[in-house]
Amino acid sequence: MSIMDLIEKGKKNRQKKVRVKALKNVAIGAAIGTTLGAVAGVFLAPKSGKENREDLVNAAKELPEKAKEIVEKTKGKVEEVKEKIKEKKTKNLEEQEVEA
């Protein structure tokens, strides 16, 4: 394995870490956005205070389940990206072996 190969491998590892971190940030942003959207919807709805409080309580009860769904979807996306990265890595390694 040459120095260029090691440099390229390090570069690819850094890129992989950046992609995974970006996906995590997207998931966190989606969860926060969903929460803020639900709260804003409750407060901006033309209802009485009592109805708003009831809606807020209901939304708060539903929030953990929605957050779990978002987390599960995000985990699935992260796993898909990991698999694609593994496939590309394997393909690149095979190409390097053929070239060597």
PDB file of N, CA and C in Angstrom:
ATOM      1  N   MET A   1       0.857  -1.171   0.000  1.00  0.00           N
ATOM      2  CA  MET A   1       0.000   0.000   0.000  1.00  0.00           C
ATOM      3  C   MET A   1       0.905   1.237   0.000  1.00  0.00           C
ATOM      4  N   SER A   2       0.692   2.093  -0.967  1.00  0.00           N
ATOM      5  CA  SER A   2       1.545   3.265  -1.096  1.00  0.00           C
ATOM      6  C   SER A   2       1.039   4.406  -0.220  1.00  0.00           C
ATOM      7  N   ILE A   3       1.856   5.426  -0.129  1.00  0.00           N
ATOM      8  CA  ILE A   3       1.476   6.609   0.658  1.00  0.00           C
ATOM      9  C   ILE A   3       0.240   7.263   0.055  1.00  0.00           C
ATOM     10  N   MET A   4       0.161   7.288  -1.265  1.00  0.00           N
ATOM     11  CA  MET A   4      -1.003   7.888  -1.929  1.00  0.00           C
ATOM     12  C   MET A   4      -2.277   7.131  -1.568  1.00  0.00           C
ATOM     13  N   ASP A   5      -2.168   5.818  -1.473  1.00  0.00           N
ATOM     14  CA  ASP A   5      -3.324   5.020  -1.081  1.00  0.00           C
ATOM     15  C   ASP A   5      -3.755   5.362   0.338  1.00  0.00           C
ATOM     16  N   LEU A   6      -2.786   5.507   1.231  1.00  0.00           N
ATOM     17  CA  LEU A   6      -3.100   5.853   2.618  1.00  0.00           C
ATOM     18  C   LEU A   6      -3.731   7.237   2.709  1.00  0.00           C
ATOM     19  N   ILE A   7      -3.217   8.186   1.943  1.00  0.00           N
ATOM     20  CA  ILE A   7      -3.784   9.534   1.931  1.00  0.00           C
ATOM     21  C   ILE A   7      -5.208   9.492   1.416  1.00  0.00           C
ATOM     22  N   GLU A   8      -5.427   8.755   0.341  1.00  0.00           N
ATOM     23  CA  GLU A   8      -6.775   8.641  -0.235  1.00  0.00           C
ATOM     24  C   GLU A   8      -7.736   7.971   0.748  1.00  0.00           C
ATOM     25  N   LYS A   9      -7.261   6.947   1.437  1.00  0.00           N
ATOM     26  CA  LYS A   9      -8.089   6.248   2.426  1.00  0.00           C
ATOM     27  C   LYS A   9      -8.472   7.196   3.556  1.00  0.00           C
ATOM     28  N   GLY A  10      -7.530   7.980   4.043  1.00  0.00           N
ATOM     29  CA  GLY A  10      -7.825   8.942   5.102  1.00  0.00           C
ATOM     30  C   GLY A  10      -8.826   9.985   4.646  1.00  0.00           C
ATOM     31  N   LYS A  11      -8.670  10.439   3.411  1.00  0.00           N
ATOM     32  CA  LYS A  11      -9.595  11.422   2.847  1.00  0.00           C
ATOM     33  C   LYS A  11     -11.012  10.851   2.779  1.00  0.00           C
ATOM     34  N   LYS A  12     -11.129   9.621   2.335  1.00  0.00           N
ATOM     35  CA  LYS A  12     -12.447   8.989   2.226  1.00  0.00           C
ATOM     36  C   LYS A  12     -13.078   8.790   3.608  1.00  0.00           C
ATOM     37  N   ASN A  13     -12.269   8.430   4.595  1.00  0.00           N
ATOM     38  CA  ASN A  13     -12.795   8.267   5.955  1.00  0.00           C
ATOM     39  C   ASN A  13     -13.327   9.591   6.493  1.00  0.00           C
ATOM     40  N   ARG A  14     -12.600  10.673   6.239  1.00  0.00           N
ATOM     41  CA  ARG A  14     -13.064  11.988   6.691  1.00  0.00           C
ATOM     42  C   ARG A  14     -14.367  12.362   5.999  1.00  0.00           C
ATOM     43  N   GLN A  15     -14.461  12.099   4.704  1.00  0.00           N
ATOM     44  CA  GLN A  15     -15.677  12.402   3.965  1.00  0.00           C
ATOM     45  C   GLN A  15     -16.860  11.592   4.492  1.00  0.00           C
ATOM     46  N   LYS A  16     -16.606  10.360   4.839  1.00  0.00           N
ATOM     47  CA  LYS A  16     -17.662   9.500   5.383  1.00  0.00           C
ATOM     48  C   LYS A  16     -18.172  10.067   6.697  1.00  0.00           C
ATOM     49  N   LYS A  17     -17.261  10.476   7.568  1.00  0.00           N
ATOM     50  CA  LYS A  17     -17.659  11.042   8.851  1.00  0.00           C
ATOM     51  C   LYS A  17     -18.478  12.314   8.657  1.00  0.00           C
ATOM     52  N   VAL A  18     -18.109  13.117   7.685  1.00  0.00           N
ATOM     53  CA  VAL A  18     -18.844  14.350   7.409  1.00  0.00           C
ATOM     54  C   VAL A  18     -20.255  14.029   6.945  1.00  0.00           C
ATOM     55  N   ARG A  19     -20.401  13.020   6.082  1.00  0.00           N
ATOM     56  CA  ARG A  19     -21.731  12.649   5.596  1.00  0.00           C
ATOM     57  C   ARG A  19     -22.618  12.136   6.724  1.00  0.00           C
ATOM     58  N   VAL A  20     -22.076  11.294   7.583  1.00  0.00           N
ATOM     59  CA  VAL A  20     -22.863  10.746   8.693  1.00  0.00           C
ATOM     60  C   VAL A  20     -23.277  11.865   9.642  1.00  0.00           C
ATOM     61  N   LYS A  21     -22.357  12.776   9.930  1.00  0.00           N
ATOM     62  CA  LYS A  21     -22.683  13.894  10.813  1.00  0.00           C
ATOM     63  C   LYS A  21     -23.771  14.769  10.191  1.00  0.00           C
ATOM     64  N   ALA A  22     -23.694  14.980   8.895  1.00  0.00           N
ATOM     65  CA  ALA A  22     -24.700  15.785   8.205  1.00  0.00           C
ATOM     66  C   ALA A  22     -26.076  15.130   8.303  1.00  0.00           C
ATOM     67  N   LEU A  23     -26.136  13.820   8.147  1.00  0.00           N
ATOM     68  CA  LEU A  23     -27.420  13.117   8.263  1.00  0.00           C
ATOM     69  C   LEU A  23     -27.995  13.240   9.677  1.00  0.00           C
ATOM     70  N   LYS A  24     -27.129  13.153  10.670  1.00  0.00           N
ATOM     71  CA  LYS A  24     -27.600  13.303  12.044  1.00  0.00           C
ATOM     72  C   LYS A  24     -28.142  14.710  12.263  1.00  0.00           C
ATOM     73  N   ASN A  25     -27.449  15.701  11.724  1.00  0.00           N
ATOM     74  CA  ASN A  25     -27.918  17.080  11.870  1.00  0.00           C
ATOM     75  C   ASN A  25     -29.261  17.290  11.175  1.00  0.00           C
ATOM     76  N   VAL A  26     -29.447  16.657  10.035  1.00  0.00           N
ATOM     77  CA  VAL A  26     -30.728  16.756   9.332  1.00  0.00           C
ATOM     78  C   VAL A  26     -31.841  16.145  10.183  1.00  0.00           C
ATOM     79  N   ALA A  27     -31.558  15.021  10.796  1.00  0.00           N
ATOM     80  CA  ALA A  27     -32.566  14.363  11.637  1.00  0.00           C
ATOM     81  C   ALA A  27     -32.926  15.238  12.827  1.00  0.00           C
ATOM     82  N   ILE A  28     -31.931  15.814  13.455  1.00  0.00           N
ATOM     83  CA  ILE A  28     -32.190  16.690  14.600  1.00  0.00           C
ATOM     84  C   ILE A  28     -32.995  17.897  14.145  1.00  0.00           C
ATOM     85  N   GLY A  29     -32.625  18.470  13.018  1.00  0.00           N
ATOM     86  CA  GLY A  29     -33.355  19.623  12.494  1.00  0.00           C
ATOM     87  C   GLY A  29     -34.798  19.284  12.170  1.00  0.00           C
ATOM     88  N   ALA A  30     -35.021  18.106  11.609  1.00  0.00           N
ATOM     89  CA  ALA A  30     -36.390  17.684  11.289  1.00  0.00           C
ATOM     90  C   ALA A  30     -37.225  17.526  12.557  1.00  0.00           C
ATOM     91  N   ALA A  31     -36.636  16.952  13.591  1.00  0.00           N
ATOM     92  CA  ALA A  31     -37.359  16.777  14.852  1.00  0.00           C
ATOM     93  C   ALA A  31     -37.695  18.133  15.474  1.00  0.00           C
ATOM     94  N   ILE A  32     -36.730  19.032  15.485  1.00  0.00           N
ATOM     95  CA  ILE A  32     -36.974  20.366  16.044  1.00  0.00           C
ATOM     96  C   ILE A  32     -38.012  21.106  15.218  1.00  0.00           C
ATOM     97  N   GLY A  33     -37.902  21.014  13.895  1.00  0.00           N
ATOM     98  CA  GLY A  33     -38.872  21.676  13.019  1.00  0.00           C
ATOM     99  C   GLY A  33     -40.286  21.160  13.212  1.00  0.00           C
ATOM    100  N   THR A  34     -40.410  19.858  13.367  1.00  0.00           N
ATOM    101  CA  THR A  34     -41.722  19.261  13.606  1.00  0.00           C
ATOM    102  C   THR A  34     -42.313  19.766  14.908  1.00  0.00           C
ATOM    103  N   THR A  35     -41.486  19.814  15.933  1.00  0.00           N
ATOM    104  CA  THR A  35     -41.949  20.282  17.241  1.00  0.00           C
ATOM    105  C   THR A  35     -42.393  21.735  17.172  1.00  0.00           C
ATOM    106  N   LEU A  36     -41.545  22.572  16.607  1.00  0.00           N
ATOM    107  CA  LEU A  36     -41.885  23.993  16.522  1.00  0.00           C
ATOM    108  C   LEU A  36     -43.117  24.227  15.653  1.00  0.00           C
ATOM    109  N   GLY A  37     -43.233  23.477  14.586  1.00  0.00           N
ATOM    110  CA  GLY A  37     -44.403  23.605  13.729  1.00  0.00           C
ATOM    111  C   GLY A  37     -45.687  23.228  14.450  1.00  0.00           C
ATOM    112  N   ALA A  38     -45.635  22.178  15.246  1.00  0.00           N
ATOM    113  CA  ALA A  38     -46.822  21.759  15.997  1.00  0.00           C
ATOM    114  C   ALA A  38     -47.209  22.816  17.024  1.00  0.00           C
ATOM    115  N   VAL A  39     -46.222  23.340  17.729  1.00  0.00           N
ATOM    116  CA  VAL A  39     -46.500  24.362  18.740  1.00  0.00           C
ATOM    117  C   VAL A  39     -47.038  25.630  18.085  1.00  0.00           C
ATOM    118  N   ALA A  40     -46.422  26.059  16.996  1.00  0.00           N
ATOM    119  CA  ALA A  40     -46.883  27.263  16.300  1.00  0.00           C
ATOM    120  C   ALA A  40     -48.303  27.072  15.779  1.00  0.00           C
ATOM    121  N   GLY A  41     -48.589  25.893  15.259  1.00  0.00           N
ATOM    122  CA  GLY A  41     -49.928  25.608  14.762  1.00  0.00           C
ATOM    123  C   GLY A  41     -50.975  25.695  15.852  1.00  0.00           C
ATOM    124  N   VAL A  42     -50.626  25.228  17.039  1.00  0.00           N
ATOM    125  CA  VAL A  42     -51.567  25.279  18.162  1.00  0.00           C
ATOM    126  C   VAL A  42     -51.813  26.722  18.577  1.00  0.00           C
ATOM    127  N   PHE A  43     -50.748  27.485  18.680  1.00  0.00           N
ATOM    128  CA  PHE A  43     -50.902  28.852  19.174  1.00  0.00           C
ATOM    129  C   PHE A  43     -51.479  29.815  18.142  1.00  0.00           C
ATOM    130  N   LEU A  44     -51.297  29.541  16.880  1.00  0.00           N
ATOM    131  CA  LEU A  44     -51.804  30.433  15.849  1.00  0.00           C
ATOM    132  C   LEU A  44     -53.204  30.058  15.371  1.00  0.00           C
ATOM    133  N   ALA A  45     -53.724  28.963  15.848  1.00  0.00           N
ATOM    134  CA  ALA A  45     -55.069  28.536  15.462  1.00  0.00           C
ATOM    135  C   ALA A  45     -56.104  29.460  16.112  1.00  0.00           C
ATOM    136  N   PRO A  46     -57.138  29.800  15.374  1.00  0.00           N
ATOM    137  CA  PRO A  46     -58.172  30.695  15.931  1.00  0.00           C
ATOM    138  C   PRO A  46     -59.132  29.937  16.862  1.00  0.00           C
ATOM    139  N   LYS A  47     -58.640  29.621  18.048  1.00  0.00           N
ATOM    140  CA  LYS A  47     -59.441  28.887  19.022  1.00  0.00           C
ATOM    141  C   LYS A  47     -59.361  29.599  20.358  1.00  0.00           C
ATOM    142  N   SER A  48     -60.228  29.175  21.254  1.00  0.00           N
ATOM    143  CA  SER A  48     -60.195  29.748  22.604  1.00  0.00           C
ATOM    144  C   SER A  48     -58.989  29.213  23.363  1.00  0.00           C
ATOM    145  N   GLY A  49     -58.660  29.845  24.462  1.00  0.00           N
ATOM    146  CA  GLY A  49     -57.531  29.429  25.289  1.00  0.00           C
ATOM    147  C   GLY A  49     -57.670  28.001  25.771  1.00  0.00           C
ATOM    148  N   LYS A  50     -58.886  27.635  26.180  1.00  0.00           N
ATOM    149  CA  LYS A  50     -59.109  26.276  26.680  1.00  0.00           C
ATOM    150  C   LYS A  50     -58.865  25.247  25.581  1.00  0.00           C
ATOM    151  N   GLU A  51     -59.382  25.530  24.390  1.00  0.00           N
ATOM    152  CA  GLU A  51     -59.176  24.605  23.269  1.00  0.00           C
ATOM    153  C   GLU A  51     -57.693  24.508  22.908  1.00  0.00           C
ATOM    154  N   ASN A  52     -57.011  25.658  22.942  1.00  0.00           N
ATOM    155  CA  ASN A  52     -55.580  25.658  22.650  1.00  0.00           C
ATOM    156  C   ASN A  52     -54.808  24.809  23.659  1.00  0.00           C
ATOM    157  N   ARG A  53     -55.168  24.943  24.924  1.00  0.00           N
ATOM    158  CA  ARG A  53     -54.481  24.154  25.961  1.00  0.00           C
ATOM    159  C   ARG A  53     -54.738  22.662  25.751  1.00  0.00           C
ATOM    160  N   GLU A  54     -55.967  22.320  25.416  1.00  0.00           N
ATOM    161  CA  GLU A  54     -56.278  20.909  25.160  1.00  0.00           C
ATOM    162  C   GLU A  54     -55.481  20.395  23.954  1.00  0.00           C
ATOM    163  N   ASP A  55     -55.421  21.202  22.905  1.00  0.00           N
ATOM    164  CA  ASP A  55     -54.657  20.810  21.721  1.00  0.00           C
ATOM    165  C   ASP A  55     -53.177  20.670  22.050  1.00  0.00           C
ATOM    166  N   LEU A  56     -52.686  21.576  22.880  1.00  0.00           N
ATOM    167  CA  LEU A  56     -51.281  21.529  23.263  1.00  0.00           C
ATOM    168  C   LEU A  56     -50.969  20.265  24.065  1.00  0.00           C
ATOM    169  N   VAL A  57     -51.871  19.910  24.966  1.00  0.00           N
ATOM    170  CA  VAL A  57     -51.686  18.688  25.753  1.00  0.00           C
ATOM    171  C   VAL A  57     -51.704  17.479  24.828  1.00  0.00           C
ATOM    172  N   ASN A  58     -52.643  17.454  23.893  1.00  0.00           N
ATOM    173  CA  ASN A  58     -52.715  16.334  22.942  1.00  0.00           C
ATOM    174  C   ASN A  58     -51.461  16.266  22.073  1.00  0.00           C
ATOM    175  N   ALA A  59     -51.004  17.420  21.610  1.00  0.00           N
ATOM    176  CA  ALA A  59     -49.792  17.446  20.785  1.00  0.00           C
ATOM    177  C   ALA A  59     -48.587  16.983  21.591  1.00  0.00           C
ATOM    178  N   ALA A  60     -48.521  17.370  22.857  1.00  0.00           N
ATOM    179  CA  ALA A  60     -47.408  16.955  23.711  1.00  0.00           C
ATOM    180  C   ALA A  60     -47.429  15.439  23.932  1.00  0.00           C
ATOM    181  N   LYS A  61     -48.619  14.873  24.015  1.00  0.00           N
ATOM    182  CA  LYS A  61     -48.725  13.421  24.183  1.00  0.00           C
ATOM    183  C   LYS A  61     -48.287  12.683  22.912  1.00  0.00           C
ATOM    184  N   GLU A  62     -48.564  13.284  21.753  1.00  0.00           N
ATOM    185  CA  GLU A  62     -48.215  12.650  20.484  1.00  0.00           C
ATOM    186  C   GLU A  62     -46.743  12.859  20.119  1.00  0.00           C
ATOM    187  N   LEU A  63     -46.129  13.880  20.667  1.00  0.00           N
ATOM    188  CA  LEU A  63     -44.770  14.252  20.286  1.00  0.00           C
ATOM    189  C   LEU A  63     -43.744  13.135  20.459  1.00  0.00           C
ATOM    190  N   PRO A  64     -43.709  12.431  21.584  1.00  0.00           N
ATOM    191  CA  PRO A  64     -42.700  11.362  21.706  1.00  0.00           C
ATOM    192  C   PRO A  64     -42.830  10.296  20.615  1.00  0.00           C
ATOM    193  N   GLU A  65     -44.042   9.959  20.258  1.00  0.00           N
ATOM    194  CA  GLU A  65     -44.244   8.948  19.222  1.00  0.00           C
ATOM    195  C   GLU A  65     -43.770   9.468  17.869  1.00  0.00           C
ATOM    196  N   LYS A  66     -44.089  10.732  17.583  1.00  0.00           N
ATOM    197  CA  LYS A  66     -43.630  11.316  16.318  1.00  0.00           C
ATOM    198  C   LYS A  66     -42.113  11.399  16.285  1.00  0.00           C
ATOM    199  N   ALA A  67     -41.514  11.764  17.408  1.00  0.00           N
ATOM    200  CA  ALA A  67     -40.054  11.851  17.479  1.00  0.00           C
ATOM    201  C   ALA A  67     -39.428  10.475  17.249  1.00  0.00           C
ATOM    202  N   LYS A  68     -40.029   9.434  17.830  1.00  0.00           N
ATOM    203  CA  LYS A  68     -39.528   8.076  17.621  1.00  0.00           C
ATOM    204  C   LYS A  68     -39.603   7.687  16.147  1.00  0.00           C
ATOM    205  N   GLU A  69     -40.701   8.061  15.492  1.00  0.00           N
ATOM    206  CA  GLU A  69     -40.858   7.749  14.077  1.00  0.00           C
ATOM    207  C   GLU A  69     -39.765   8.433  13.254  1.00  0.00           C
ATOM    208  N   ILE A  70     -39.512   9.704  13.556  1.00  0.00           N
ATOM    209  CA  ILE A  70     -38.482  10.450  12.833  1.00  0.00           C
ATOM    210  C   ILE A  70     -37.120   9.820  13.063  1.00  0.00           C
ATOM    211  N   VAL A  71     -36.843   9.443  14.304  1.00  0.00           N
ATOM    212  CA  VAL A  71     -35.558   8.823  14.624  1.00  0.00           C
ATOM    213  C   VAL A  71     -35.414   7.506  13.867  1.00  0.00           C
ATOM    214  N   GLU A  72     -36.458   6.704  13.832  1.00  0.00           N
ATOM    215  CA  GLU A  72     -36.396   5.427  13.127  1.00  0.00           C
ATOM    216  C   GLU A  72     -36.175   5.629  11.624  1.00  0.00           C
ATOM    217  N   LYS A  73     -36.880   6.603  11.050  1.00  0.00           N
ATOM    218  CA  LYS A  73     -36.690   6.885   9.626  1.00  0.00           C
ATOM    219  C   LYS A  73     -35.256   7.329   9.363  1.00  0.00           C
ATOM    220  N   THR A  74     -34.746   8.169  10.248  1.00  0.00           N
ATOM    221  CA  THR A  74     -33.389   8.676  10.084  1.00  0.00           C
ATOM    222  C   THR A  74     -32.369   7.547  10.228  1.00  0.00           C
ATOM    223  N   LYS A  75     -32.597   6.662  11.193  1.00  0.00           N
ATOM    224  CA  LYS A  75     -31.696   5.514  11.345  1.00  0.00           C
ATOM    225  C   LYS A  75     -31.682   4.690  10.068  1.00  0.00           C
ATOM    226  N   GLY A  76     -32.845   4.516   9.473  1.00  0.00           N
ATOM    227  CA  GLY A  76     -32.931   3.772   8.227  1.00  0.00           C
ATOM    228  C   GLY A  76     -32.130   4.448   7.122  1.00  0.00           C
ATOM    229  N   LYS A  77     -32.258   5.765   7.026  1.00  0.00           N
ATOM    230  CA  LYS A  77     -31.506   6.509   6.011  1.00  0.00           C
ATOM    231  C   LYS A  77     -30.007   6.402   6.260  1.00  0.00           C
ATOM    232  N   VAL A  78     -29.600   6.519   7.516  1.00  0.00           N
ATOM    233  CA  VAL A  78     -28.185   6.417   7.857  1.00  0.00           C
ATOM    234  C   VAL A  78     -27.659   5.034   7.482  1.00  0.00           C
ATOM    235  N   GLU A  79     -28.428   4.002   7.768  1.00  0.00           N
ATOM    236  CA  GLU A  79     -28.017   2.642   7.417  1.00  0.00           C
ATOM    237  C   GLU A  79     -27.890   2.487   5.899  1.00  0.00           C
ATOM    238  N   GLU A  80     -28.820   3.097   5.154  1.00  0.00           N
ATOM    239  CA  GLU A  80     -28.742   3.035   3.698  1.00  0.00           C
ATOM    240  C   GLU A  80     -27.455   3.684   3.205  1.00  0.00           C
ATOM    241  N   VAL A  81     -27.141   4.851   3.762  1.00  0.00           N
ATOM    242  CA  VAL A  81     -25.933   5.558   3.356  1.00  0.00           C
ATOM    243  C   VAL A  81     -24.698   4.753   3.729  1.00  0.00           C
ATOM    244  N   LYS A  82     -24.711   4.148   4.917  1.00  0.00           N
ATOM    245  CA  LYS A  82     -23.577   3.308   5.328  1.00  0.00           C
ATOM    246  C   LYS A  82     -23.375   2.167   4.340  1.00  0.00           C
ATOM    247  N   GLU A  83     -24.469   1.531   3.923  1.00  0.00           N
ATOM    248  CA  GLU A  83     -24.371   0.423   2.977  1.00  0.00           C
ATOM    249  C   GLU A  83     -23.811   0.899   1.642  1.00  0.00           C
ATOM    250  N   LYS A  84     -24.274   2.061   1.180  1.00  0.00           N
ATOM    251  CA  LYS A  84     -23.766   2.599  -0.083  1.00  0.00           C
ATOM    252  C   LYS A  84     -22.278   2.893   0.026  1.00  0.00           C
ATOM    253  N   ILE A  85     -21.875   3.445   1.164  1.00  0.00           N
ATOM    254  CA  ILE A  85     -20.459   3.751   1.375  1.00  0.00           C
ATOM    255  C   ILE A  85     -19.644   2.461   1.385  1.00  0.00           C
ATOM    256  N   LYS A  86     -20.164   1.429   2.074  1.00  0.00           N
ATOM    257  CA  LYS A  86     -19.463   0.143   2.101  1.00  0.00           C
ATOM    258  C   LYS A  86     -19.331  -0.442   0.700  1.00  0.00           C
ATOM    259  N   GLU A  87     -20.410  -0.343  -0.086  1.00  0.00           N
ATOM    260  CA  GLU A  87     -20.375  -0.870  -1.447  1.00  0.00           C
ATOM    261  C   GLU A  87     -19.329  -0.135  -2.289  1.00  0.00           C
ATOM    262  N   LYS A  88     -19.304   1.189  -2.174  1.00  0.00           N
ATOM    263  CA  LYS A  88     -18.334   1.975  -2.932  1.00  0.00           C
ATOM    264  C   LYS A  88     -16.914   1.658  -2.471  1.00  0.00           C
ATOM    265  N   LYS A  89     -16.746   1.500  -1.171  1.00  0.00           N
ATOM    266  CA  LYS A  89     -15.429   1.175  -0.631  1.00  0.00           C
ATOM    267  C   LYS A  89     -14.960  -0.169  -1.179  1.00  0.00           C
ATOM    268  N   THR A  90     -15.847  -1.155  -1.152  1.00  0.00           N
ATOM    269  CA  THR A  90     -15.504  -2.483  -1.662  1.00  0.00           C
ATOM    270  C   THR A  90     -15.167  -2.410  -3.146  1.00  0.00           C
ATOM    271  N   LYS A  91     -15.972  -1.675  -3.882  1.00  0.00           N
ATOM    272  CA  LYS A  91     -15.736  -1.525  -5.320  1.00  0.00           C
ATOM    273  C   LYS A  91     -14.387  -0.861  -5.571  1.00  0.00           C
ATOM    274  N   ASN A  92     -14.087   0.207  -4.818  1.00  0.00           N
ATOM    275  CA  ASN A  92     -12.809   0.904  -4.982  1.00  0.00           C
ATOM    276  C   ASN A  92     -11.638   0.002  -4.633  1.00  0.00           C
ATOM    277  N   LEU A  93     -11.776  -0.783  -3.556  1.00  0.00           N
ATOM    278  CA  LEU A  93     -10.718  -1.697  -3.175  1.00  0.00           C
ATOM    279  C   LEU A  93     -10.482  -2.755  -4.256  1.00  0.00           C
ATOM    280  N   GLU A  94     -11.558  -3.261  -4.822  1.00  0.00           N
ATOM    281  CA  GLU A  94     -11.449  -4.259  -5.885  1.00  0.00           C
ATOM    282  C   GLU A  94     -10.768  -3.652  -7.115  1.00  0.00           C
ATOM    283  N   GLU A  95     -11.135  -2.397  -7.432  1.00  0.00           N
ATOM    284  CA  GLU A  95     -10.508  -1.734  -8.580  1.00  0.00           C
ATOM    285  C   GLU A  95      -9.017  -1.513  -8.332  1.00  0.00           C
ATOM    286  N   GLN A  96      -8.669  -1.169  -7.090  1.00  0.00           N
ATOM    287  CA  GLN A  96      -7.272  -0.950  -6.763  1.00  0.00           C
ATOM    288  C   GLN A  96      -6.487  -2.254  -6.855  1.00  0.00           C
ATOM    289  N   GLU A  97      -7.103  -3.353  -6.443  1.00  0.00           N
ATOM    290  CA  GLU A  97      -6.437  -4.651  -6.525  1.00  0.00           C
ATOM    291  C   GLU A  97      -6.196  -5.064  -7.973  1.00  0.00           C
ATOM    292  N   VAL A  98      -7.159  -4.733  -8.833  1.00  0.00           N
ATOM    293  CA  VAL A  98      -7.024  -5.074 -10.252  1.00  0.00           C
ATOM    294  C   VAL A  98      -5.897  -4.255 -10.868  1.00  0.00           C
ATOM    295  N   GLU A  99      -5.810  -2.968 -10.468  1.00  0.00           N
ATOM    296  CA  GLU A  99      -4.775  -2.094 -10.993  1.00  0.00           C
ATOM    297  C   GLU A  99      -3.384  -2.493 -10.507  1.00  0.00           C
ATOM    298  N   ALA A 100      -3.309  -3.043  -9.301  1.00  0.00           N
ATOM    299  CA  ALA A 100      -2.013  -3.368  -8.723  1.00  0.00           C
ATOM    300  C   ALA A 100      -1.410  -4.610  -9.283  1.00  0.00           C
TER     301      ALA A 100
END
